[in-house]
mmCIF file of C-alpha atoms and ligand atoms in Angstrom:
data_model
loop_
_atom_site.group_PDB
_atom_site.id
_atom_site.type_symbol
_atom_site.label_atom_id
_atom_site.label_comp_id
_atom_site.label_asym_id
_atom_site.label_seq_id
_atom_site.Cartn_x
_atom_site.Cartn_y
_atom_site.Cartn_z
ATOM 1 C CA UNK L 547 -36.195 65.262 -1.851
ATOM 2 C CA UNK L 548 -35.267 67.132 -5.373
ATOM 3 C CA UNK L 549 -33.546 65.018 -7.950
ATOM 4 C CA UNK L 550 -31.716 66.332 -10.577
ATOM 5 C CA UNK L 551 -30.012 64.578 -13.494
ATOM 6 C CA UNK L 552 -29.356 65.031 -17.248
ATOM 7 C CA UNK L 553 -32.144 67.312 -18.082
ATOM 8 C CA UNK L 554 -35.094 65.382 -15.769
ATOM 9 C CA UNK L 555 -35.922 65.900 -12.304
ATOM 10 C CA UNK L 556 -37.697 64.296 -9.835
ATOM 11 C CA UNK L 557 -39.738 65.235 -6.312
ATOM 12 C CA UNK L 558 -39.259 62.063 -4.282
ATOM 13 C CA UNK L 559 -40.780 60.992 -0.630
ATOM 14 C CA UNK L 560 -39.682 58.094 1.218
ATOM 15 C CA UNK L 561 -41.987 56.823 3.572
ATOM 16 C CA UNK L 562 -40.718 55.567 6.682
ATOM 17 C CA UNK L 563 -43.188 53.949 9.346
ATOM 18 C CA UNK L 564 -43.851 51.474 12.003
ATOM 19 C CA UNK L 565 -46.075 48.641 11.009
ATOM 20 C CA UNK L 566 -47.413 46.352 12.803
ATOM 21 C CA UNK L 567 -48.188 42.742 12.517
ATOM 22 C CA UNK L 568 -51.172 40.961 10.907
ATOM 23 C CA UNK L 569 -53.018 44.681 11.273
ATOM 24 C CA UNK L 570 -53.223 45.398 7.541
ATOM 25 C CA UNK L 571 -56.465 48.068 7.740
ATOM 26 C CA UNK L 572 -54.680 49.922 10.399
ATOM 27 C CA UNK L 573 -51.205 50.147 8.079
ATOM 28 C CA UNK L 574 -53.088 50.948 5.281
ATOM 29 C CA UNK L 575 -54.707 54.004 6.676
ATOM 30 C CA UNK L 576 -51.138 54.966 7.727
ATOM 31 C CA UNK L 577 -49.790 54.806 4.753
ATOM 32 C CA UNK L 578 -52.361 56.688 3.130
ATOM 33 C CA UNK L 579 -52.200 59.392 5.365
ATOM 34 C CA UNK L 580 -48.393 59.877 4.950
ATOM 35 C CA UNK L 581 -48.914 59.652 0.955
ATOM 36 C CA UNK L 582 -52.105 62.396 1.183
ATOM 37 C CA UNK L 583 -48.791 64.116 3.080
ATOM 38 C CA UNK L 584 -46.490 63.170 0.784
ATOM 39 C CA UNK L 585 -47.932 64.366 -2.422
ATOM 40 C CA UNK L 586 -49.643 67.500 -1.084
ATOM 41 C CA UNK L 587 -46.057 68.103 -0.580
ATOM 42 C CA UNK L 588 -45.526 67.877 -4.465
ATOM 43 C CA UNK L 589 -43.973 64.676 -4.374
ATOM 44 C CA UNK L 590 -44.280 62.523 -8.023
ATOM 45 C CA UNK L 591 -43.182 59.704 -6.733
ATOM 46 C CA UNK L 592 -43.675 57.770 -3.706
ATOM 47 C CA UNK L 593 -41.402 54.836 -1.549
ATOM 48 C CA UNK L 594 -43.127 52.416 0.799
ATOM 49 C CA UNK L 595 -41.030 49.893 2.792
ATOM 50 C CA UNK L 596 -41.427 46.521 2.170
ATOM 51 C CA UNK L 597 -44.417 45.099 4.654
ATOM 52 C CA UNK L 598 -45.509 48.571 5.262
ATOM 53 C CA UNK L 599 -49.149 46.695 5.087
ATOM 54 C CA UNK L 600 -48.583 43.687 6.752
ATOM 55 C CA UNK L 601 -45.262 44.176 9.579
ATOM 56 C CA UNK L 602 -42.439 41.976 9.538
ATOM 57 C CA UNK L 603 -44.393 38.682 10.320
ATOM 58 C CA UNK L 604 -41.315 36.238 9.247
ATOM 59 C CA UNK L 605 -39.467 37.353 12.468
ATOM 60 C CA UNK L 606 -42.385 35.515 14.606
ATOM 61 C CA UNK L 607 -41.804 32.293 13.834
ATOM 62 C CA UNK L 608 -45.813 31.647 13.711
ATOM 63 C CA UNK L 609 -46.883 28.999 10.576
ATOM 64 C CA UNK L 610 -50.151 30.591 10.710
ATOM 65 C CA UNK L 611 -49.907 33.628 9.027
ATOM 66 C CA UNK L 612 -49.975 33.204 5.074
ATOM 67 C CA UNK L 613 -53.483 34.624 5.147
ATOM 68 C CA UNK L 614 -52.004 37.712 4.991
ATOM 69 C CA UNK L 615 -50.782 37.440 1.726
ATOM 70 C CA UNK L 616 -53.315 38.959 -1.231
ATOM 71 C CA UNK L 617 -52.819 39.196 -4.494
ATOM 72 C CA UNK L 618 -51.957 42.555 -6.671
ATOM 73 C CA UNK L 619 -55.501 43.688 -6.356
ATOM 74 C CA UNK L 620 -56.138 43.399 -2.552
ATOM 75 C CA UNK L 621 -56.957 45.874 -0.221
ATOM 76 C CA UNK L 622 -53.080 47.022 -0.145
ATOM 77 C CA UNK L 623 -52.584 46.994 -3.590
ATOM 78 C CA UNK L 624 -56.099 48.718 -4.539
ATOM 79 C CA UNK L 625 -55.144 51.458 -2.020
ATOM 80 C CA UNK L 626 -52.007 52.408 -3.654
ATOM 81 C CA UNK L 627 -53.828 52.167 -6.755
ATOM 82 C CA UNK L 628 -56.221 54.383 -5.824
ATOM 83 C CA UNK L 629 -54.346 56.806 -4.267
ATOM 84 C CA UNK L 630 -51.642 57.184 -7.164
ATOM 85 C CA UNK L 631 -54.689 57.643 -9.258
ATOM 86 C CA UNK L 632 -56.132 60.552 -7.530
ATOM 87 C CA UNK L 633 -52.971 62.230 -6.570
ATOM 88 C CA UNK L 634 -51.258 61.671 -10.243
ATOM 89 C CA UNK L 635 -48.015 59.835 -8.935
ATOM 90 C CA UNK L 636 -46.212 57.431 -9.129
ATOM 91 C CA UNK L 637 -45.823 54.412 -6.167
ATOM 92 C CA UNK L 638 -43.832 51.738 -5.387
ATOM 93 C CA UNK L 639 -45.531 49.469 -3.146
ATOM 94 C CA UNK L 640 -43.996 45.884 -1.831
ATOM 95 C CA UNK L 641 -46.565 43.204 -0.920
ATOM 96 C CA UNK L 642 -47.177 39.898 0.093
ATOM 97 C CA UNK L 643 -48.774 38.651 -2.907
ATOM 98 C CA UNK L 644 -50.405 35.143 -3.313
ATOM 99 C CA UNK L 645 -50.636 34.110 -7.007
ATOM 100 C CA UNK L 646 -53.071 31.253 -7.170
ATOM 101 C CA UNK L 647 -53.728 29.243 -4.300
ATOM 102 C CA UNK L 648 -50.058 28.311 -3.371
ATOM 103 C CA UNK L 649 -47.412 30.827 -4.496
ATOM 104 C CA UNK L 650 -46.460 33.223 -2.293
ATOM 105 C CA UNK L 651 -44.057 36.260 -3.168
ATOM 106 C CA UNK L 652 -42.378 39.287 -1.519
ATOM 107 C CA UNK L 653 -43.253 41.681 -4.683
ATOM 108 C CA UNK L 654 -42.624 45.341 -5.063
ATOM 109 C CA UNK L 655 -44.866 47.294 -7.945
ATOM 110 C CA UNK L 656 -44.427 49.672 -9.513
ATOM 111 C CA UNK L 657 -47.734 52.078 -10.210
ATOM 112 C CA UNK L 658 -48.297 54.769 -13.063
ATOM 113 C CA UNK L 659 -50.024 58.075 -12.397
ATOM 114 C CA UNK L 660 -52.704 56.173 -13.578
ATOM 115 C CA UNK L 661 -53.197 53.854 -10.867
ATOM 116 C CA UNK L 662 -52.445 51.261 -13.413
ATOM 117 C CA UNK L 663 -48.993 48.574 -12.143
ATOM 118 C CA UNK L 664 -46.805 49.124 -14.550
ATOM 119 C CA UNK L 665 -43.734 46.668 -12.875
ATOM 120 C CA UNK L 666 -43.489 44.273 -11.084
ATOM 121 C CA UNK L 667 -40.008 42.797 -9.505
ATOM 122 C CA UNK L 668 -40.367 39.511 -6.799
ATOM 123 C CA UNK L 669 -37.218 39.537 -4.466
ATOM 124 C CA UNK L 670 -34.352 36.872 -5.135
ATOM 125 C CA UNK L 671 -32.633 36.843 -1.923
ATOM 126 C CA UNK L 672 -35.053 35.732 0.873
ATOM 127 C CA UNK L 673 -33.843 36.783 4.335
ATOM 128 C CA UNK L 674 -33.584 34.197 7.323
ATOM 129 C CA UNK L 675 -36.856 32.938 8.193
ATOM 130 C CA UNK L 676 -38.505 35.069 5.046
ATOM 131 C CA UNK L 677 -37.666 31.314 3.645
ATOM 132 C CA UNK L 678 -40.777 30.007 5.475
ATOM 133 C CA UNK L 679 -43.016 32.569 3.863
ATOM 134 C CA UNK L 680 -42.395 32.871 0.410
ATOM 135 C CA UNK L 681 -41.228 31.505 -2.890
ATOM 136 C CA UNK L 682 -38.218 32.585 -4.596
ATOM 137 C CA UNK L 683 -38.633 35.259 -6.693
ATOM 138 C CA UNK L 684 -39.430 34.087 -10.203
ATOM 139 C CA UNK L 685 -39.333 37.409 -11.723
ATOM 140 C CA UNK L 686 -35.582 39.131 -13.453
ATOM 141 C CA UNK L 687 -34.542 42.280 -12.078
ATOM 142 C CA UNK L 688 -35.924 44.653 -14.131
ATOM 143 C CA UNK L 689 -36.144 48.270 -15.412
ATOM 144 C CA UNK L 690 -38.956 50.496 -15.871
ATOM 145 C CA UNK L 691 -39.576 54.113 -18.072
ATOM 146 C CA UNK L 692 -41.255 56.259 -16.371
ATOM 147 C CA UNK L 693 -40.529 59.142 -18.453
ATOM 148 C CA UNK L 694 -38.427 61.154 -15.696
ATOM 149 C CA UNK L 695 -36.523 58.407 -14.860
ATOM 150 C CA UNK L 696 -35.854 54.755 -15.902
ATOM 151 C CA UNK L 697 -36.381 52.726 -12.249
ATOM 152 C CA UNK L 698 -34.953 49.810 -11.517
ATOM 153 C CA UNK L 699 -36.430 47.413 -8.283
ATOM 154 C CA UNK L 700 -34.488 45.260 -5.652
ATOM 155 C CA UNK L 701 -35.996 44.494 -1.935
ATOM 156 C CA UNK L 702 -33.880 44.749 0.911
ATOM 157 C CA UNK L 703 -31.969 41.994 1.734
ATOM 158 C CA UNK L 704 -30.751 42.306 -2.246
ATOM 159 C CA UNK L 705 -28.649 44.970 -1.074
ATOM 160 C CA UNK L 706 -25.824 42.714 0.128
ATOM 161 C CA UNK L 707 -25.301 41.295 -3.282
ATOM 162 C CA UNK L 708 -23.654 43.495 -5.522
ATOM 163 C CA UNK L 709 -24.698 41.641 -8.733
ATOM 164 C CA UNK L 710 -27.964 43.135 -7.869
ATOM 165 C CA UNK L 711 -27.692 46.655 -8.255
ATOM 166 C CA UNK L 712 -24.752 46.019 -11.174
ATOM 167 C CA UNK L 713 -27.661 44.009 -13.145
ATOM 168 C CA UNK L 714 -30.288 46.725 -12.770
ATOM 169 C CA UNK L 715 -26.969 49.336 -13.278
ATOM 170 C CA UNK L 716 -26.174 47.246 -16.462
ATOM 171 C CA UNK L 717 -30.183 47.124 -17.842
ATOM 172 C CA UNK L 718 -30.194 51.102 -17.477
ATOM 173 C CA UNK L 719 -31.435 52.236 -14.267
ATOM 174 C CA UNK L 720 -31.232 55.444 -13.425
ATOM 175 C CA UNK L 721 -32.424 55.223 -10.064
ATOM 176 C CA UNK L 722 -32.694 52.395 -8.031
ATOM 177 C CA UNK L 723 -35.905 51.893 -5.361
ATOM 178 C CA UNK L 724 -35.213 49.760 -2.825
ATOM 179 C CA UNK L 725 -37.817 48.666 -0.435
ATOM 180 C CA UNK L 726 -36.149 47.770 3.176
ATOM 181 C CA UNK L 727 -37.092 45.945 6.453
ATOM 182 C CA UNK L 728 -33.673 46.515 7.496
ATOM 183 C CA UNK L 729 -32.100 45.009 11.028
ATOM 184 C CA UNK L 730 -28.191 44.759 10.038
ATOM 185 C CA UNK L 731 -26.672 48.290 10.414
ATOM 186 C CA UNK L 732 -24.367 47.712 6.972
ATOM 187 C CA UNK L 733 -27.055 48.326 4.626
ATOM 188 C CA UNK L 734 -26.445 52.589 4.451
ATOM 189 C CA UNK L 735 -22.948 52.638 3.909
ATOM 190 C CA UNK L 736 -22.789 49.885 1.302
ATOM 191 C CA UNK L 737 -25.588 51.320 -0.503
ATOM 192 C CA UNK L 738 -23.192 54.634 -0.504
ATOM 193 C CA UNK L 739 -20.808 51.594 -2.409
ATOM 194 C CA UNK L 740 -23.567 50.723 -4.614
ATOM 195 C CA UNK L 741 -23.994 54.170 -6.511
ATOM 196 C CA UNK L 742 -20.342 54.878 -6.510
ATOM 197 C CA UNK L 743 -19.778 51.713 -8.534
ATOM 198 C CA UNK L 744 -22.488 51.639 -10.499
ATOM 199 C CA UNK L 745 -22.965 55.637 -11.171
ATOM 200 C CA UNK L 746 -26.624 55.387 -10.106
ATOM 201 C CA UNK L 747 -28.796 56.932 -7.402
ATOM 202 C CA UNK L 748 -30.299 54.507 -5.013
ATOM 203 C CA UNK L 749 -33.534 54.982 -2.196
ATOM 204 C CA UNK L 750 -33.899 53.225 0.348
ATOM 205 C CA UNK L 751 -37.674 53.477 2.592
ATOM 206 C CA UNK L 752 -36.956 51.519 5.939
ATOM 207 C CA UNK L 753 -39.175 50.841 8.427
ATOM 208 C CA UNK L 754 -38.973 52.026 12.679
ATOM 209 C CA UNK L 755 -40.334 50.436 15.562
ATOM 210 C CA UNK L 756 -39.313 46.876 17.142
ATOM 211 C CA UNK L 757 -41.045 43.983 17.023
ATOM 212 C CA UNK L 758 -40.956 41.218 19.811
ATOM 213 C CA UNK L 759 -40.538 37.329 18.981
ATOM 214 C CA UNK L 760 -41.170 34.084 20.319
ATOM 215 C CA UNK L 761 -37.784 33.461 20.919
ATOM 216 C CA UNK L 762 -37.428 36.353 22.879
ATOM 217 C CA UNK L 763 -34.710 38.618 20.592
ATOM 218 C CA UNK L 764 -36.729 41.214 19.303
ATOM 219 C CA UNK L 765 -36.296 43.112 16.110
ATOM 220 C CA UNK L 766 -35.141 46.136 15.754
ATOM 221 C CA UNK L 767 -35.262 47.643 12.792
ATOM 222 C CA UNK L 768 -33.012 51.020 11.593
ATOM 223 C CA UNK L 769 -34.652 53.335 10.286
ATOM 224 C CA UNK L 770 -32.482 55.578 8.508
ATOM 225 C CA UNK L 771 -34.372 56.333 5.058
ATOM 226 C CA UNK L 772 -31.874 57.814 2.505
ATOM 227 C CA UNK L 773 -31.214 59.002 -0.929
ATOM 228 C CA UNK L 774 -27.893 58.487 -2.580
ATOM 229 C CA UNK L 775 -26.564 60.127 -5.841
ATOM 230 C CA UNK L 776 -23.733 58.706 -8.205
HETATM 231 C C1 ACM V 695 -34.938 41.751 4.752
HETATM 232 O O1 ACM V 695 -34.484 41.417 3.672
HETATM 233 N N1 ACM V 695 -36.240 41.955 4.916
HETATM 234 C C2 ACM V 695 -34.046 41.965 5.918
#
């Protein structure tokens, strides 16, 4: 996708992927694949959704899984690194990231065409059982200069508060990257809300694919990728 506004522009991919659960080497070569894609393509910047690495693991149920969670220079997180290095873009990547030895965060980065992260944005409105897993986000909304653009960060379930995307609106943004694991089929049209209020473009990478549960309801998730303008 081509972006266009004031006198900067913008080639954007959204990736948009099945993931699945506890299978973090398998992801990861995925997603590097579909980046190689990406920015071969000419892309400059790059959308993940949030647990592209590790699947959607709240929606099991299953205590045992917060070994999955690495901090900002695990395998996940050195991949990206890597490959935003060698390709010269720019990637927003959300991880389960263990600070420490006990806090545990749903955190989208932001990485330079350096491979360096750059920003880093923890999300404020767990989802459901995403309360089991991780720690509320500790970290403001924030905005970061890129140059082209001046990005702002919120993580999927954000998306159904509008203070959200009025706070990043209101600190500058002019684009919006929002990470999504979404299951509720309102997220797309309000996000067309979002932008029209705010005067802001927002992305959204989603992931595809179902996953089952214990409880028997499995998720589906909706796919639907998109890129709004003002
Ligand atoms: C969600 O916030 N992952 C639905």
């Amino acid at each position: 996708c081509f972006l266009n506004w004031e006198s900067n522009e913008m080639r954007l991919a959204l990736i948009q992927m099945d993931s699945k659960v506890g299978e973090i080497d398998r992801n990861v070569d995925t997603a590097m694949g579909m980046i190689d894609q990406a920015a071969s393509d000419g892309a400059s910047m790059i959308l993940l959704p949030e647990y592209w690495s590790t699947g959607f693991f709240p929606g099991l149920r299953d205590y045992k899984l917060y070994d999955l969670a690495a901090p900002d220079d695990g395998p996940a997180m050195s991949a990206i690194k890597t490959k935003a290095h060698e390709h010269r873009i720019h990637i927003v990547s959300t991880i389960y990231e263990r600070e420490g030895s006990d806090l545990y965060y749903d955190t989208a980065m932001l990485v330079n065409d350096e491979g360096r992260i750059i920003g880093k944005y923890r999300k404020t409105h767990l989802f459901d059982t995403e309360k089991n897993y991780f720690d509320r986000g500790d970290l403001p909304l924030s905005v970061f200069d890129i140059g082209s653009a001046r990005i702002g960060v919120m993580i999927c379930f954000d998306w159904r508060f509008p203070e959200s995307a009025r706070t990043l609106s209101l600190a500058g943004a002019d684009l919006i990257a929002h990470p999504s694991n979404l299951v509720l089929p309102h997220c797309p049209q309000a996000i067309i809300t979002r932008c029209l209020e705010n005067r802001i473009f927002v992305i959204t990478a989603n992931r595809v694919g179902i996953e089952e549960r214990i409880s028997g309801n499995p998720l589906h998730f909706i796919g639907q990728s998109q890129v709004v303008d003002p």
